């Protein structure tokens, strides 16, 4: 038996405590706007979930300005370039030289999440983990509601607006009536096996490698912790990837003369991520605003997913702040258009990086392969092409995306 329903009220009801939901709550707090964050999983779970690791220049700036960048600045690794590796050779893309001094920071998504949770709790914010049966109601009114159960009791939270920050598999997007949103989608005929290993990285900068056997990426988290990704089959299983096979495959795909992979340590995490491009338009329905993975997915090759989530909630927090301060809805009405410009730029970049670096099955006549080589050759020889890669990778200014 559940206890009697309790009714609550807040200004912004936020579903999901990933980077989007947590940062939105934090930014709103900075504007004096109250919110409640409802998360399906436990705090331990969201803090341990290994995902993205590359923060754009603007993301780093935003987190710093919002007062949640202290540990990131101390522990994050500032990178000034990446290496493209193919045919046993490496080519460096120099970010500051090509982008007027910009760079990226390698700092795990789960660390960003930990910092935001701490900031929320320190500020006395309402952040509830392990809520169940979340549903959203009255979206086409100006008093939408979130119903959920928590600690054995049913609750209803009345809000001015709801922010759907509940990721790709959340409940908010599917609650929008049929026909109100347009979906654009592409699936790729491969997936990524993500690997975390307790070994010192064998490189100072990230290596994106194209190889006949498939794509490989050497990334890192700390000077003692390496992060790798290997292209695998879309329906692959981690059980097909014993540690020895992973190290062998990384050695082959990342091979370069005079370079050696440090494999001297345990693999502590493995997981498979499907690859897809996905966008819904508009990113709003009535009083529901979708942000982050709830509205769009990119294949991870451009390291854009987390950064797009950050961009969305910055736009939303600014628009809500203007509305509460002046009653002017212009920012809210423009929310979707403002975000989608940046989203589609990132969709294109992520698709382009993915297409250039992965092995496509059924490329029997080698057409894709020759296009990839032509493109890689162009990026290596042309400053204009390298600049395209670099400026997209480090990210655009918030008002320039
Ligand atoms: P999420 O981080 O997904 O957060 C959504 C939150 O909502 C979650 O905490 C979830 O538990 C919660 N939730 C879901 N349903 C409900 C519900 N019904 N009620 C309440 N809460 C709910 N990007 C990269 O750039 N590089 C990578 O290597 C990379 N790896 C990834 C690996 C995986 C397995 C996944 C899923 C994504 C990866 N991404 C990667 C993408 C990147 O991590 C996301 O773009 C980023 O997490 C988006 O943040 P978000 O807050 O929008 O969504
Ligand atoms: C990482 C993930 C990415 O998708 C990427 O393009 C680069 C790095 C990472 O997890 O470190």
XYZ file of C-alpha atoms and ligand atoms in Angstrom:
465
model
C 0.000 0.000 0.000
C 1.326 3.433 -0.867
C 0.691 6.387 1.415
C -1.729 9.134 0.437
C -0.647 11.473 -2.310
C 1.275 14.562 -1.337
C 1.044 17.662 -3.490
C 4.019 19.967 -3.950
C 4.811 23.022 -5.976
C 7.913 24.404 -7.606
C 8.808 26.719 -10.444
C 10.707 24.285 -12.675
C 10.223 20.530 -12.396
C 13.262 18.706 -13.774
C 13.125 15.035 -14.769
C 16.575 13.394 -14.774
C 19.801 14.057 -12.890
C 22.296 13.647 -15.712
C 24.496 16.567 -16.725
C 21.522 18.401 -18.327
C 19.129 18.212 -15.361
C 21.754 18.884 -12.696
C 23.345 21.819 -14.488
C 19.939 23.331 -15.249
C 19.006 23.186 -11.555
C 22.315 24.794 -10.652
C 22.038 27.596 -13.227
C 18.428 28.302 -12.212
C 19.485 28.534 -8.575
C 22.021 31.181 -9.668
C 19.101 33.151 -11.162
C 17.031 32.768 -7.965
C 14.659 30.239 -9.584
C 13.501 27.227 -7.590
C 13.484 23.713 -9.023
C 13.033 20.073 -8.030
C 15.121 17.341 -9.713
C 13.690 13.810 -9.889
C 16.034 10.937 -10.781
C 15.190 7.289 -11.362
C 18.566 5.886 -10.304
C 20.515 6.064 -7.054
C 23.143 8.723 -6.399
C 25.864 6.022 -6.418
C 24.691 4.790 -9.805
C 24.739 8.160 -11.552
C 28.078 9.035 -9.960
C 29.717 5.824 -11.172
C 28.252 5.734 -14.692
C 31.208 6.001 -17.104
C 30.394 7.990 -20.222
C 31.845 10.945 -22.114
C 35.103 12.665 -21.253
C 35.764 15.658 -23.502
C 34.641 19.136 -22.427
C 34.588 21.894 -25.013
C 36.218 25.226 -24.366
C 32.808 26.865 -23.760
C 31.624 24.077 -21.438
C 34.710 24.543 -19.270
C 34.115 28.297 -19.179
C 30.452 27.896 -18.301
C 31.117 25.419 -15.482
C 33.821 27.737 -14.111
C 31.619 30.824 -14.262
C 28.792 28.913 -12.600
C 31.090 28.109 -9.670
C 31.316 24.345 -10.258
C 34.666 24.252 -12.038
C 37.120 24.228 -9.164
C 37.944 20.471 -9.176
C 37.709 20.350 -12.970
C 40.380 23.048 -13.240
C 42.556 21.190 -10.716
C 42.141 17.624 -12.001
C 41.036 18.025 -15.628
C 43.649 17.545 -18.344
C 43.871 20.470 -20.760
C 44.595 19.218 -24.298
C 45.802 21.361 -27.155
C 45.339 18.845 -29.943
C 44.386 15.365 -31.077
C 46.115 12.874 -33.328
C 44.510 11.315 -36.384
C 46.214 7.979 -37.021
C 45.893 5.896 -40.189
C 48.130 3.752 -42.371
C 50.620 3.531 -39.516
C 51.154 7.298 -39.493
C 50.004 10.043 -37.174
C 48.853 13.552 -37.951
C 48.340 16.167 -35.245
C 45.511 18.713 -35.272
C 46.746 21.728 -33.332
C 43.693 23.346 -31.692
C 45.058 26.681 -30.421
C 46.896 27.360 -33.683
C 43.740 26.732 -35.725
C 41.094 28.242 -33.446
C 42.617 31.391 -32.021
C 43.847 29.794 -28.810
C 41.060 27.387 -27.861
C 41.548 23.957 -26.304
C 39.525 21.146 -24.698
C 39.599 19.585 -21.237
C 39.504 15.850 -20.568
C 37.429 15.368 -17.403
C 35.002 12.471 -17.005
C 31.267 13.121 -17.246
C 30.798 11.294 -13.956
C 33.140 13.811 -12.297
C 31.047 16.694 -13.672
C 27.963 14.916 -12.302
C 29.597 14.468 -8.863
C 30.539 18.163 -8.730
C 27.007 19.249 -9.694
C 25.333 16.931 -7.162
C 27.594 18.253 -4.394
C 26.813 21.872 -5.385
C 23.074 21.130 -5.437
C 23.052 19.476 -2.046
C 25.315 22.142 -0.493
C 22.839 24.778 -1.687
C 19.975 22.870 -0.020
C 18.391 22.121 -3.417
C 15.641 19.518 -3.862
C 17.221 16.528 -5.592
C 15.495 13.165 -5.184
C 17.104 9.912 -6.254
C 15.383 6.555 -6.787
C 11.984 8.022 -7.644
C 9.644 5.646 -9.472
C 6.732 5.733 -11.906
C 7.471 9.237 -13.139
C 4.832 10.637 -15.489
C 4.168 14.134 -16.839
C 0.695 15.710 -17.217
C -1.182 18.780 -18.450
C 1.658 19.717 -20.776
C -0.540 21.998 -22.843
C -1.526 24.034 -19.796
C 0.477 26.572 -17.800
C 0.265 24.349 -14.704
C 1.876 21.085 -15.818
C 2.452 18.350 -13.254
C 4.893 15.533 -12.581
C 3.575 12.486 -10.714
C 5.961 10.023 -9.125
C 6.401 7.765 -6.146
C 9.216 8.031 -3.660
C 9.881 6.194 -0.387
C 6.567 4.389 -0.693
C 4.396 7.511 -1.145
C 2.765 8.974 -4.257
C 3.531 12.598 -5.072
C 2.327 15.254 -7.443
C 4.573 18.192 -8.267
C 2.861 21.215 -9.862
C 5.222 23.444 -11.859
C 5.311 26.440 -14.172
C 7.345 24.454 -16.683
C 8.834 20.968 -16.893
C 12.353 20.318 -18.181
C 12.639 16.856 -19.732
C 16.298 16.038 -19.048
C 15.715 12.289 -18.774
C 17.946 11.073 -21.585
C 17.127 9.096 -24.694
C 15.115 6.401 -22.889
C 13.217 8.765 -20.593
C 9.462 9.342 -20.246
C 9.154 13.006 -21.227
C 9.600 12.816 -25.012
C 7.191 9.850 -25.389
C 4.566 11.803 -23.385
C 4.198 14.388 -26.129
C 1.056 13.648 -28.199
C 1.628 11.764 -31.452
C 2.300 14.007 -34.391
C 3.518 17.017 -32.386
C 7.212 16.209 -32.838
C 9.113 15.382 -35.991
C 11.870 12.782 -35.699
C 15.075 12.628 -37.778
C 17.138 9.516 -37.281
C 20.047 7.496 -38.632
C 21.443 4.247 -37.243
C 24.983 3.117 -37.990
C 25.984 -0.464 -38.788
C 28.430 -0.611 -35.855
C 28.753 0.167 -32.141
C 31.525 1.163 -29.698
C 33.022 -1.029 -27.050
C 34.114 1.356 -24.280
C 36.966 0.249 -22.016
C 38.406 1.711 -18.819
C 41.835 0.365 -17.811
C 44.110 1.027 -14.867
C 47.124 1.756 -17.040
C 48.972 4.981 -17.649
C 47.932 6.448 -21.022
C 50.409 5.689 -23.824
C 49.833 9.127 -25.306
C 49.577 12.710 -24.132
C 46.734 13.556 -26.522
C 43.721 11.608 -27.791
C 44.322 9.346 -30.792
C 41.518 8.754 -33.303
C 42.573 5.798 -35.464
C 41.173 4.520 -38.732
C 42.110 0.913 -39.501
C 40.924 -1.851 -41.850
C 39.751 -3.775 -38.788
C 37.740 -0.835 -37.537
C 37.995 2.423 -35.614
C 39.916 2.761 -32.338
C 40.188 5.679 -29.914
C 42.764 6.125 -27.192
C 41.547 8.553 -24.537
C 42.210 8.888 -20.826
C 40.817 10.065 -17.529
C 43.858 10.648 -15.302
C 47.623 10.024 -15.552
C 46.897 6.510 -14.205
C 43.644 5.703 -16.021
C 43.188 5.076 -19.758
C 39.912 5.096 -21.668
C 39.660 3.257 -24.999
C 36.949 2.651 -27.564
C 36.862 -0.020 -30.287
C 34.422 -0.225 -33.166
C 32.464 -3.470 -32.787
C 29.371 -5.149 -34.233
C 26.049 -3.391 -33.477
C 24.708 -6.505 -31.713
C 28.024 -7.410 -30.081
C 28.291 -8.610 -26.482
C 31.008 -7.689 -23.974
C 31.425 -11.424 -23.330
C 32.938 -11.632 -26.827
C 35.688 -9.289 -25.648
C 38.003 -10.944 -23.139
C 40.853 -8.658 -22.014
C 43.444 -10.324 -24.253
C 41.350 -9.718 -27.356
C 40.884 -6.061 -26.388
C 44.610 -5.459 -25.918
C 45.455 -7.310 -29.157
C 42.911 -5.327 -31.132
C 44.039 -2.006 -29.639
C 47.669 -2.856 -30.462
C 46.788 -3.645 -34.086
C 44.431 -0.754 -34.752
C 46.573 1.871 -33.007
C 49.882 0.660 -34.457
C 52.424 3.299 -35.436
C 56.133 2.947 -35.930
C 58.092 3.817 -32.814
C 54.956 3.842 -30.630
C 53.990 1.252 -28.077
C 50.746 0.593 -26.200
C 51.052 0.253 -22.450
C 48.856 -2.741 -21.573
C 50.324 -3.344 -18.171
C 47.239 -3.158 -15.951
C 43.709 -4.443 -15.370
C 40.645 -3.544 -17.410
C 38.080 -2.373 -14.865
C 35.042 -1.597 -17.030
C 33.619 -2.608 -20.427
C 30.387 -1.556 -22.087
C 28.823 -1.386 -25.542
C 27.141 1.776 -26.845
C 25.025 1.768 -30.002
C 25.693 4.531 -32.534
C 22.893 6.719 -33.739
C 22.039 10.202 -34.893
C 18.649 11.405 -33.667
C 16.876 14.767 -33.389
C 13.305 15.727 -32.485
C 11.876 19.023 -33.644
C 10.787 21.167 -31.993
C 12.463 20.553 -28.634
C 9.398 21.907 -26.854
C 5.730 21.029 -26.480
C 3.543 23.404 -24.442
C 5.105 23.691 -20.993
C 7.566 20.843 -21.576
C 11.108 21.688 -22.697
C 13.356 18.813 -23.792
C 17.101 19.157 -23.217
C 20.160 16.977 -23.873
C 19.827 13.333 -24.905
C 16.048 13.519 -24.387
C 15.933 15.606 -27.570
C 18.949 14.498 -29.591
C 21.680 11.884 -29.882
C 24.952 12.085 -31.776
C 27.362 9.249 -32.499
C 30.194 9.791 -29.986
C 33.033 10.224 -32.499
C 32.962 14.023 -32.227
C 32.666 14.013 -28.395
C 29.615 16.285 -28.610
C 26.812 14.610 -26.571
C 27.608 16.064 -23.175
C 28.517 19.465 -24.614
C 25.202 19.717 -26.446
C 23.343 18.957 -23.221
C 25.227 21.804 -21.538
C 24.402 24.177 -24.422
C 20.674 23.382 -24.240
C 20.348 24.058 -20.538
C 22.303 27.286 -20.789
C 19.786 28.531 -23.375
C 16.875 27.298 -21.242
C 18.165 28.805 -17.986
C 18.718 32.195 -19.658
C 15.245 32.105 -21.229
C 13.555 31.156 -17.945
C 15.465 33.842 -16.087
C 14.262 36.486 -18.559
C 10.686 35.230 -18.316
C 10.589 35.235 -14.520
C 12.320 38.621 -14.307
C 10.298 40.491 -16.949
C 7.409 38.299 -18.109
C 8.960 38.270 -21.595
C 8.477 34.831 -23.208
C 10.607 35.560 -26.293
C 13.547 33.477 -25.077
C 11.303 30.538 -24.212
C 9.505 30.723 -27.539
C 12.854 30.763 -29.341
C 14.296 27.935 -27.206
C 13.998 25.181 -29.770
C 15.295 27.223 -32.710
C 18.201 28.564 -30.654
C 19.257 25.048 -29.644
C 18.635 23.322 -32.967
C 21.139 25.454 -34.828
C 23.924 24.201 -32.564
C 22.452 20.697 -32.480
C 22.435 20.279 -36.254
C 25.982 21.632 -36.542
C 27.067 18.958 -34.047
C 24.967 16.312 -35.813
C 26.795 17.061 -39.031
C 30.236 17.100 -37.421
C 29.624 13.839 -35.533
C 28.299 12.132 -38.665
C 31.312 13.405 -40.639
C 33.890 12.221 -38.077
C 32.088 8.886 -37.806
C 31.962 8.428 -41.578
C 35.633 9.322 -42.005
C 36.991 6.958 -39.379
C 34.867 3.782 -39.200
C 34.978 0.676 -41.330
C 31.693 0.282 -43.149
C 30.489 -3.289 -43.700
C 29.416 -4.096 -47.280
C 31.952 -1.645 -48.711
C 32.940 -4.412 -51.111
C 34.256 -2.215 -53.861
C 36.150 -0.002 -51.457
C 34.266 3.169 -52.406
C 33.736 4.325 -48.792
C 37.326 3.494 -48.003
C 38.650 5.662 -50.827
C 36.411 8.555 -49.783
C 37.748 8.211 -46.240
C 41.344 8.284 -47.412
C 40.666 11.311 -49.615
C 39.067 13.116 -46.674
C 41.835 12.219 -44.213
C 44.446 13.265 -46.749
C 42.637 16.594 -47.204
C 42.429 17.233 -43.447
C 46.165 16.532 -43.167
C 47.204 18.732 -46.103
C 44.803 21.639 -46.002
C 44.786 24.174 -43.196
C 41.174 25.028 -44.098
C 40.060 21.403 -43.677
C 42.031 21.018 -40.427
C 40.462 24.250 -39.171
C 36.980 22.840 -39.858
C 37.766 19.847 -37.698
C 39.435 21.890 -34.962
C 36.789 24.612 -34.610
C 33.985 22.066 -34.435
C 35.899 19.892 -31.966
C 36.722 22.674 -29.486
C 33.193 24.047 -29.971
C 31.737 27.394 -30.899
C 30.963 30.330 -28.635
C 27.431 30.039 -27.162
C 26.021 32.770 -29.357
C 27.865 31.552 -32.458
C 26.855 27.894 -32.746
P 21.725 11.480 -19.390
O 23.133 11.600 -18.955
O 21.295 10.228 -20.076
O 20.837 11.725 -18.107
C 19.461 11.427 -18.069
C 19.095 11.065 -16.651
O 17.690 10.837 -16.579
C 19.758 9.781 -16.189
O 20.376 9.984 -14.946
C 18.620 8.786 -16.111
O 18.821 7.812 -15.100
C 17.451 9.699 -15.808
N 16.142 9.146 -16.181
C 15.823 8.394 -17.245
N 14.511 8.084 -17.248
C 13.997 8.664 -16.148
C 12.698 8.695 -15.596
N 11.692 8.057 -16.173
N 12.508 9.384 -14.449
C 13.537 10.035 -13.850
N 14.790 10.034 -14.332
C 15.020 9.355 -15.462
N 29.079 11.082 -25.376
C 30.301 11.384 -25.767
O 30.513 12.505 -26.218
N 31.301 10.455 -25.659
C 31.090 9.205 -25.137
O 32.012 8.415 -25.037
C 29.825 8.860 -24.738
N 29.564 7.629 -24.220
C 28.289 7.329 -23.878
C 27.998 6.059 -23.377
C 26.687 5.699 -23.062
C 26.387 4.300 -22.549
C 25.647 6.648 -23.233
C 24.208 6.288 -22.912
C 25.956 7.927 -23.686
C 27.269 8.282 -24.016
N 27.596 9.557 -24.487
C 28.833 9.846 -24.869
C 26.643 10.620 -24.583
C 26.686 11.533 -23.353
O 27.066 10.810 -22.233
C 25.299 12.118 -23.247
O 25.114 12.959 -24.371
C 25.048 12.882 -21.940
O 24.970 11.973 -20.889
C 23.735 13.663 -22.054
O 23.346 14.123 -20.808
P 21.813 14.184 -20.387
O 21.798 14.773 -19.038
O 21.042 14.793 -21.468
O 21.326 12.668 -20.355
C 35.945 10.254 -25.168
C 34.736 9.970 -25.741
C 34.485 10.361 -27.023
O 33.294 10.096 -27.592
C 35.432 11.020 -27.763
O 35.161 11.369 -29.042
C 36.653 11.319 -27.187
C 36.905 10.925 -25.885
C 36.199 9.841 -23.775
O 35.318 9.211 -23.189
O 37.295 10.101 -23.257
